[in-house]
């Protein structure tokens, strides 16, 4: 990496265009950064390492506001650490996204009138690779547009050669340690994607359904069960009741007739049944419900599968071949015709699981699948947080993490897809089962075949923090950059990804954690706090805003809303405000450069500085300390807000304005203030750079002549403080603010000049008379000066002659009218609040509104009366 921070910079080029045009500089600057290797991390470096791995976006994806949000924060962290002297690695890559990518290619084939089965597995997988090369990875270019300072030389893909080796290695290790096994269990099945999906890939929503109560059995040996899924009764193998339920004790152990079939089923007693719910009797369908499966296991019941992979009924003549929903209606109709429907409730709103990818209703299904035994892995993942090796931020998010890892079920890792890491297990002709590692040859010969399933996408992405650094090989990257420092991600994928990485990292890396801190963010919402959704019509493409306002504006808006763990509202007005901030930085720096701001030479001794100079340097050092503290606590909103107000309010609106008279006067004072202003801008641009990299790069290199702010030294708090100067300038600010308010109250135009006499002797304001007159547009008093209004402020006195600037009589008349209106409003509000009958009947919100009107009227009366008192007497 190029060094420039310690060298004396060349003379800066002070020429800046009159306006900042983001589109003209952003792309060029980014490519320059990449070409010069600023983002490339060196494993051989002696610098301390700082590592973040990017949550790998899907290869099918494009940049959305959630990505832009998290990428902005990760980029800010790594840019700052790079400036602090760390070997900063932000590692990019993509996830192969098994189901999503396979669906994309299958849709493409469908447009050609083909299916994947027409191609066969090998040709289909090759077609997916072609799709990936042609259409996948669009998001990578969009990341460049956002300004992501990632090490592109280390870009990884979850199905590249190295990561595939890592997947095979850990599968074999888990298999040999008996932490991976194959078993027939109830899984979540998507009849559209035609694959198992995990619990966390199921989205539950309230759907309108039906609840039907059905009479089972005949004569005295009958009972009633209620169900929302009548179609599954064809697979019932028992009815269960609670063992202490006196209503059904005479039936336990007996067999009753299952309607619509020629089968009888037993009545079993099981403590899982709630006797207070419904009739206290439940149908048991072990092949199509997880709770029923558990009951079936306890009682040795048969499991009868009644639907195929597309949720089409496969048993019992008249219903065979019907879709599950068609079968539901047909079965209820058949039961009704036999008089077996005791009650029907429609609509019956209940929680129904849907595939998170295609939104199809999920079908619980008994299936032979591969599983990870998560018990010991999840315990290790919980212990690592409990004993402090991994910190979760904000800390109150730890409960969600523990709720998951402490109660995790075994993880179904097999998927019935063709795109993904194929399970490395071979089956022999005589029942042999062989797991093959990455450097082993699979068994060959007649009758040997590989398992047809692939692994859950989260299996490979769970290895991301160490597989991307070369594991299972002991690479220089792995030794230098593992464990990673921060995992910054949304709280919504604690279950999907965070827990998986914790389990696999601790297991594969001999107890070493995959990251030291988990920094959890909220989700981006619209300006009203509503979830962004295509159905709501409020989804925003961040690229549109970047085109309109620049990438810095989008980044700053997102950072300004990033309170740890809480959702982030964002609207276009806020992005526009951030664009205005970028313009303010540009214009103020341009003005400063034209008026002598410089970084050349050492800072003058404080004894040579004005109190204004000492004040801004004191505030600057306090700001550095605050920003560092906020970064270390992941308080992005506070640091962005603090920098905004320091830059805009204190540097540009106060220090630059207060220094104008010094610059106009010239001499040594102007030179000193020019050097101080250069220092303040140098540091402020560095502090802002991690969040708004493009505009700060342009301005900093122009100001300093340095190579790039990307590789500049991060500012350090020098310890300089001057509380006396801060108090003095605060007093000055209060005087100027008070007089400005008075001018506005009198209807004076901002640029209108007014004769004034300033009495500042004996106060700390005496050296600031020229600045006060300049900022307040106050003329020296002339021979005809008459003090028509006097303002005593902060120990000083400002006397104004308004006789030639306003029509006092007209102003008094206007204010008197406003005062009368405010007093009338107060009287009406008091009358209502004093009426007991009204208060007894009026809603609380109405009473609160009237109290607010009263408070507002009081404020208006005080303000207007003060304005009247200040007017000249006639």
Short mmCIF file of N, CA and C in Angstrom, two decimals, residues 170-257:
data_model
loop_
_atom_site.label_atom_id
_atom_site.label_comp_id
_atom_site.label_asym_id
_atom_site.label_seq_id
_atom_site.Cartn_x
_atom_site.Cartn_y
_atom_site.Cartn_z
N UNK A 170 -15.70 -30.72 6.01
CA UNK A 170 -16.46 -30.65 7.25
C UNK A 170 -17.59 -31.68 7.27
N UNK A 171 -18.17 -31.98 6.11
CA UNK A 171 -19.19 -33.02 6.07
C UNK A 171 -18.60 -34.35 6.54
N UNK A 172 -17.43 -34.68 6.00
CA UNK A 172 -16.79 -35.96 6.38
C UNK A 172 -16.46 -35.98 7.87
N UNK A 173 -15.96 -34.87 8.37
CA UNK A 173 -15.59 -34.80 9.80
C UNK A 173 -16.83 -34.96 10.68
N UNK A 174 -17.90 -34.24 10.34
CA UNK A 174 -19.14 -34.35 11.10
C UNK A 174 -19.71 -35.77 11.02
N UNK A 175 -19.62 -36.37 9.84
CA UNK A 175 -20.13 -37.73 9.64
C UNK A 175 -19.38 -38.73 10.51
N UNK A 176 -18.06 -38.60 10.49
CA UNK A 176 -17.25 -39.54 11.28
C UNK A 176 -17.42 -39.33 12.78
N UNK A 177 -17.74 -38.10 13.18
CA UNK A 177 -18.00 -37.81 14.59
C UNK A 177 -19.45 -38.09 14.97
N UNK A 178 -20.19 -38.71 14.04
CA UNK A 178 -21.60 -39.07 14.25
C UNK A 178 -22.47 -37.86 14.56
N UNK A 179 -22.11 -36.72 13.98
CA UNK A 179 -22.91 -35.52 14.11
C UNK A 179 -23.74 -35.25 12.85
N UNK A 180 -23.54 -36.08 11.82
CA UNK A 180 -24.41 -36.08 10.64
C UNK A 180 -24.98 -37.49 10.51
N UNK A 181 -26.28 -37.57 10.28
CA UNK A 181 -26.93 -38.87 10.15
C UNK A 181 -28.08 -38.77 9.16
N UNK A 182 -28.57 -39.93 8.74
CA UNK A 182 -29.69 -40.00 7.80
C UNK A 182 -30.85 -40.68 8.50
N UNK A 183 -32.04 -40.04 8.41
CA UNK A 183 -33.19 -40.61 9.11
C UNK A 183 -34.47 -40.14 8.45
N UNK A 184 -35.53 -40.93 8.65
CA UNK A 184 -36.84 -40.58 8.14
C UNK A 184 -37.57 -39.78 9.21
N UNK A 185 -37.86 -38.55 8.89
CA UNK A 185 -38.52 -37.64 9.84
C UNK A 185 -39.53 -36.77 9.08
N UNK A 186 -40.36 -36.09 9.85
CA UNK A 186 -41.26 -35.09 9.25
C UNK A 186 -40.44 -33.85 8.93
N UNK A 187 -40.58 -33.40 7.71
CA UNK A 187 -39.88 -32.18 7.29
C UNK A 187 -40.89 -31.21 6.66
N UNK A 188 -40.45 -29.97 6.46
CA UNK A 188 -41.25 -29.00 5.72
C UNK A 188 -40.97 -29.21 4.23
N UNK A 189 -42.03 -29.45 3.48
CA UNK A 189 -41.85 -29.76 2.06
C UNK A 189 -42.55 -28.68 1.23
N UNK A 190 -41.85 -28.17 0.22
CA UNK A 190 -42.47 -27.21 -0.70
C UNK A 190 -42.89 -27.95 -1.97
N UNK A 191 -44.19 -28.07 -2.21
CA UNK A 191 -44.66 -28.80 -3.40
C UNK A 191 -44.34 -28.09 -4.72
N UNK A 192 -43.93 -26.83 -4.66
CA UNK A 192 -43.55 -26.14 -5.89
C UNK A 192 -42.06 -26.27 -6.15
N UNK A 193 -41.25 -25.97 -5.10
CA UNK A 193 -39.79 -26.09 -5.26
C UNK A 193 -39.34 -27.55 -5.25
N UNK A 194 -40.23 -28.45 -4.79
CA UNK A 194 -39.99 -29.89 -4.77
C UNK A 194 -38.74 -30.24 -3.95
N UNK A 195 -38.67 -29.63 -2.76
CA UNK A 195 -37.55 -29.90 -1.87
C UNK A 195 -37.96 -29.68 -0.43
N UNK A 196 -37.19 -30.31 0.45
CA UNK A 196 -37.32 -30.01 1.87
C UNK A 196 -36.79 -28.61 2.12
N UNK A 197 -37.38 -27.91 3.09
CA UNK A 197 -36.84 -26.63 3.55
C UNK A 197 -36.80 -26.66 5.07
N UNK A 198 -35.89 -25.87 5.64
CA UNK A 198 -35.72 -25.89 7.09
C UNK A 198 -36.81 -25.07 7.78
N UNK A 199 -36.91 -25.24 9.09
CA UNK A 199 -37.92 -24.50 9.86
C UNK A 199 -37.80 -23.00 9.64
N UNK A 200 -36.57 -22.50 9.55
CA UNK A 200 -36.39 -21.06 9.44
C UNK A 200 -36.62 -20.53 8.03
N UNK A 201 -36.87 -21.43 7.09
CA UNK A 201 -37.22 -21.00 5.73
C UNK A 201 -38.73 -21.04 5.51
N UNK A 202 -39.47 -21.23 6.60
CA UNK A 202 -40.93 -21.24 6.55
C UNK A 202 -41.44 -19.92 7.13
N UNK A 203 -42.27 -19.22 6.37
CA UNK A 203 -42.88 -17.98 6.85
C UNK A 203 -44.34 -18.27 7.20
N UNK A 204 -44.72 -17.87 8.40
CA UNK A 204 -46.09 -18.11 8.84
C UNK A 204 -46.93 -16.85 8.66
N UNK A 205 -48.16 -17.05 8.18
CA UNK A 205 -49.08 -15.93 8.03
C UNK A 205 -50.49 -16.40 8.34
N UNK A 206 -51.34 -15.45 8.69
CA UNK A 206 -52.73 -15.78 9.02
C UNK A 206 -53.52 -15.94 7.73
N UNK A 207 -54.01 -17.16 7.49
CA UNK A 207 -54.80 -17.46 6.28
C UNK A 207 -56.23 -17.80 6.66
N UNK A 208 -57.14 -17.54 5.72
CA UNK A 208 -58.53 -17.99 5.89
C UNK A 208 -58.60 -19.46 5.51
N UNK A 209 -59.09 -20.27 6.43
CA UNK A 209 -59.26 -21.69 6.15
C UNK A 209 -60.63 -22.16 6.64
N UNK A 210 -60.73 -23.44 6.96
CA UNK A 210 -61.97 -23.99 7.50
C UNK A 210 -61.64 -24.96 8.61
N UNK A 211 -62.48 -24.99 9.61
CA UNK A 211 -62.34 -25.95 10.72
C UNK A 211 -63.58 -26.83 10.70
N UNK A 212 -63.35 -28.12 10.43
CA UNK A 212 -64.49 -29.05 10.39
C UNK A 212 -64.34 -30.08 11.52
N UNK A 213 -65.48 -30.38 12.13
CA UNK A 213 -65.52 -31.40 13.19
C UNK A 213 -66.15 -32.66 12.61
N UNK A 214 -65.40 -33.77 12.73
CA UNK A 214 -65.78 -35.01 12.05
C UNK A 214 -66.03 -36.10 13.08
N UNK A 215 -67.09 -36.86 12.88
CA UNK A 215 -67.42 -37.97 13.79
C UNK A 215 -66.73 -39.24 13.28
N UNK A 216 -65.85 -39.81 14.12
CA UNK A 216 -65.17 -41.07 13.83
C UNK A 216 -65.88 -42.19 14.60
N UNK A 217 -65.85 -43.41 14.06
CA UNK A 217 -66.42 -44.57 14.75
C UNK A 217 -67.89 -44.73 14.49
N UNK A 218 -68.47 -45.75 15.18
CA UNK A 218 -69.89 -46.06 14.99
C UNK A 218 -70.54 -46.28 16.35
N UNK A 219 -71.86 -45.98 16.45
CA UNK A 219 -72.64 -46.28 17.64
C UNK A 219 -72.09 -45.61 18.88
N UNK A 220 -71.96 -46.45 19.96
CA UNK A 220 -71.45 -45.92 21.23
C UNK A 220 -69.96 -45.64 21.18
N UNK A 221 -69.31 -46.23 20.20
CA UNK A 221 -67.84 -46.07 20.10
C UNK A 221 -67.53 -45.02 19.04
N UNK A 222 -67.96 -43.77 19.34
CA UNK A 222 -67.67 -42.65 18.44
C UNK A 222 -67.03 -41.52 19.24
N UNK A 223 -66.27 -40.73 18.53
CA UNK A 223 -65.75 -39.48 19.09
C UNK A 223 -65.57 -38.50 17.95
N UNK A 224 -65.44 -37.23 18.31
CA UNK A 224 -65.38 -36.16 17.31
C UNK A 224 -64.01 -35.52 17.34
N UNK A 225 -63.43 -35.35 16.16
CA UNK A 225 -62.16 -34.65 16.03
C UNK A 225 -62.37 -33.44 15.13
N UNK A 226 -61.59 -32.39 15.38
CA UNK A 226 -61.65 -31.18 14.55
C UNK A 226 -60.34 -31.03 13.80
N UNK A 227 -60.43 -30.58 12.55
CA UNK A 227 -59.22 -30.44 11.74
C UNK A 227 -59.39 -29.32 10.72
N UNK A 228 -58.27 -28.71 10.37
CA UNK A 228 -58.26 -27.73 9.26
C UNK A 228 -57.75 -28.38 7.99
N UNK A 229 -57.31 -29.66 8.09
CA UNK A 229 -56.71 -30.35 6.95
C UNK A 229 -57.40 -31.71 6.77
N UNK A 230 -58.65 -31.65 6.34
CA UNK A 230 -59.44 -32.87 6.24
C UNK A 230 -58.82 -33.89 5.30
N UNK A 231 -58.05 -33.39 4.29
CA UNK A 231 -57.47 -34.30 3.30
C UNK A 231 -56.49 -35.29 3.91
N UNK A 232 -55.90 -34.93 5.07
CA UNK A 232 -54.90 -35.83 5.67
C UNK A 232 -55.54 -36.98 6.43
N UNK A 233 -56.85 -36.96 6.62
CA UNK A 233 -57.49 -38.04 7.38
C UNK A 233 -57.31 -39.39 6.68
N UNK A 234 -57.06 -39.35 5.38
CA UNK A 234 -56.84 -40.60 4.66
C UNK A 234 -55.59 -41.32 5.18
N UNK A 235 -54.71 -40.55 5.85
CA UNK A 235 -53.50 -41.15 6.40
C UNK A 235 -53.54 -41.32 7.91
N UNK A 236 -54.72 -41.12 8.54
CA UNK A 236 -54.82 -41.29 9.99
C UNK A 236 -54.54 -42.73 10.37
N UNK A 237 -53.79 -42.92 11.45
CA UNK A 237 -53.55 -44.28 11.95
C UNK A 237 -53.93 -44.41 13.42
N UNK A 238 -54.54 -43.35 14.00
CA UNK A 238 -55.02 -43.42 15.38
C UNK A 238 -55.83 -42.17 15.68
N UNK A 239 -56.56 -42.22 16.79
CA UNK A 239 -57.11 -41.04 17.45
C UNK A 239 -56.52 -41.03 18.84
N UNK A 240 -56.06 -39.83 19.28
CA UNK A 240 -55.40 -39.74 20.59
C UNK A 240 -56.24 -38.91 21.54
N UNK A 241 -56.27 -39.35 22.81
CA UNK A 241 -56.94 -38.62 23.89
C UNK A 241 -55.99 -38.56 25.07
N UNK A 242 -56.28 -37.67 26.00
CA UNK A 242 -55.42 -37.59 27.19
C UNK A 242 -55.73 -38.77 28.11
N UNK A 243 -54.71 -39.36 28.75
CA UNK A 243 -54.96 -40.55 29.59
C UNK A 243 -55.87 -40.28 30.79
N UNK A 244 -55.98 -39.01 31.23
CA UNK A 244 -56.82 -38.70 32.39
C UNK A 244 -58.20 -38.20 32.00
N UNK A 245 -58.52 -38.23 30.72
CA UNK A 245 -59.81 -37.73 30.26
C UNK A 245 -60.87 -38.81 30.45
N UNK A 246 -61.74 -38.60 31.45
CA UNK A 246 -62.74 -39.60 31.80
C UNK A 246 -63.73 -39.88 30.66
N UNK A 247 -63.91 -38.91 29.76
CA UNK A 247 -64.89 -39.08 28.68
C UNK A 247 -64.53 -40.22 27.75
N UNK A 248 -63.22 -40.50 27.63
CA UNK A 248 -62.79 -41.44 26.60
C UNK A 248 -62.07 -42.67 27.14
N UNK A 249 -62.03 -42.81 28.48
CA UNK A 249 -61.27 -43.93 29.04
C UNK A 249 -61.80 -45.28 28.54
N UNK A 250 -63.10 -45.37 28.30
CA UNK A 250 -63.69 -46.65 27.86
C UNK A 250 -63.30 -46.99 26.42
N UNK A 251 -62.77 -45.97 25.69
CA UNK A 251 -62.41 -46.23 24.29
C UNK A 251 -60.92 -46.52 24.10
N UNK A 252 -60.09 -46.11 25.09
CA UNK A 252 -58.64 -46.29 24.94
C UNK A 252 -58.32 -47.77 24.76
N UNK A 253 -57.56 -48.06 23.70
CA UNK A 253 -57.18 -49.44 23.41
C UNK A 253 -58.09 -50.10 22.40
N UNK A 254 -59.27 -49.51 22.16
CA UNK A 254 -60.18 -50.08 21.18
C UNK A 254 -59.89 -49.54 19.78
N UNK A 255 -60.45 -50.17 18.77
CA UNK A 255 -60.28 -49.74 17.38
C UNK A 255 -61.63 -49.24 16.89
N UNK A 256 -61.58 -48.11 16.16
CA UNK A 256 -62.81 -47.53 15.64
C UNK A 256 -62.70 -47.38 14.14
N UNK A 257 -63.82 -47.19 13.48
CA UNK A 257 -63.87 -47.08 12.02
C UNK A 257 -63.39 -45.70 11.58
#
